C-alpha angles and dihedrals in degrees: 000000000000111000105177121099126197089239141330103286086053096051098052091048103133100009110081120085124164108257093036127143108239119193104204108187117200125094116233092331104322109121105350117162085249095180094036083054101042087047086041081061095044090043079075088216111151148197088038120162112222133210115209151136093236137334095259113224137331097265104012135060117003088346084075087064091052091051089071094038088239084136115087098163133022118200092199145161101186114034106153103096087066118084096174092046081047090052101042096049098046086048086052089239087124126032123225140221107187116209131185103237101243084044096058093041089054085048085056101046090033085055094051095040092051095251106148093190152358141192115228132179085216112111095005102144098036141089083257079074101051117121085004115128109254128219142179126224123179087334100315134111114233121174121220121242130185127236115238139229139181147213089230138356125206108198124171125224146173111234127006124175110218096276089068092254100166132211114186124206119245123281081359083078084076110128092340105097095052094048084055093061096037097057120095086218114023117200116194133205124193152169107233129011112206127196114268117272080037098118138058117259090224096053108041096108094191115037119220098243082076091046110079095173139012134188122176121244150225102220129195089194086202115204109235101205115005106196117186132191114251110260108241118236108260 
């Protein structure tokens, strides 16, 4: 089966419909699908509900998306970076499920692992509890949540072989490798394809049989917030 696309236009050929339920990894902007994003703009395709961690930036990232309106719901843990996301859902332009972040990241592991649900203790007590089914557990309340899948999921990672083997970077690895599993089509970008038998077997963190294309990227890699020392006074 031949995975790799010659870019990301080509890769989400077929796959995008309005209405559609799109998985992003990446936290802030720490590796976003930045192409997949930017050709999921151009695909023109609306009213999509996203999972992601956050929204990434006004301009870059999934903030591109709300630009053009194409988002119509955000399953999110970390939205504050965002003023358009701010302003459009205050304004009740985008609707909102919000997530606790190691919530969000056990939906996304449960769906791929074909959980379809999970009590947690996390949350019990706040508004993140209200209409969820409560239980108790030696003692303890724990509220149910669902795992979550989705139509397709767009990750991001450093190296793949052609089989769509993935290794993530460091702290980039973030939410990327469970929405790979959790998509029902999972489109990679990445910095560098290897021939296979290239990597490793103990270090591969997504295996192939979850990775259905592949294209490899051009990243920015923008820096969110860049914070410096002060210099001294000579």
């Amino acid at each position: 089966m031949k995975k790799i696309y010659p870019d990301a236009r080509a890769a989400l050929d077929g796959l995008t419909f309005d209405g559609m339920t799109v998985m992003s990894g990446g936290f802030g902007l720490c590796g976003i699908p930045e192409n997949l994003i930017a050709a999921l703009r151009d695909s023109g395709v609306k009213d999509i509900t996203v999972i992601s961690n956050n929204a990434g930036v006004d301009d870059f990232g999934l903030g591109l998306l709300l630009q053009t309106r194409q988002i119509k719901k955000m399953i999110s843990s970390y939205v504050g970076e965002n003023k358009e996301f701010e302003r459009q859902y205050l304004s009740g332009e985008l609707e909102l499920e919000f997530n606790p972040q190691g919530t969000l990241a056990e939906r996304c592991r449960a769906g791929g692992a074909g959980i379809p649900a999970f009590y947690t203790k996390t949350g019990v007590g706040t508004l993140i509890a209200e209409g969820k089914e409560h239980k108790e557990f030696n003692g303890e309340t724990y509220i149910m949540e669902t795992g979550l899948v989705a139509d397709l999921s767009i990750v991001k990672a450093w190296k793949a072989d052609e089989q769509g083997n993935l290794v993530f970077r460091k702290t980039a690895r973030n939410f990327n490798p469970m929405m790979a599993t959790a998509g029902k089509v999972t489109v990679a970008e990445v910095e560098e394809i290897v021939p296979l038998g290239s990597l490793d077997p103990d270090c591969i963190h997504t295996p192939g049989v979850y990775v259905q294309r592949l294209i490899k990227g051009e990243h920015e890699k923008r820096v969110e917030q860049r914070t410096v020392r002060q210099r001294e006074n000579a």
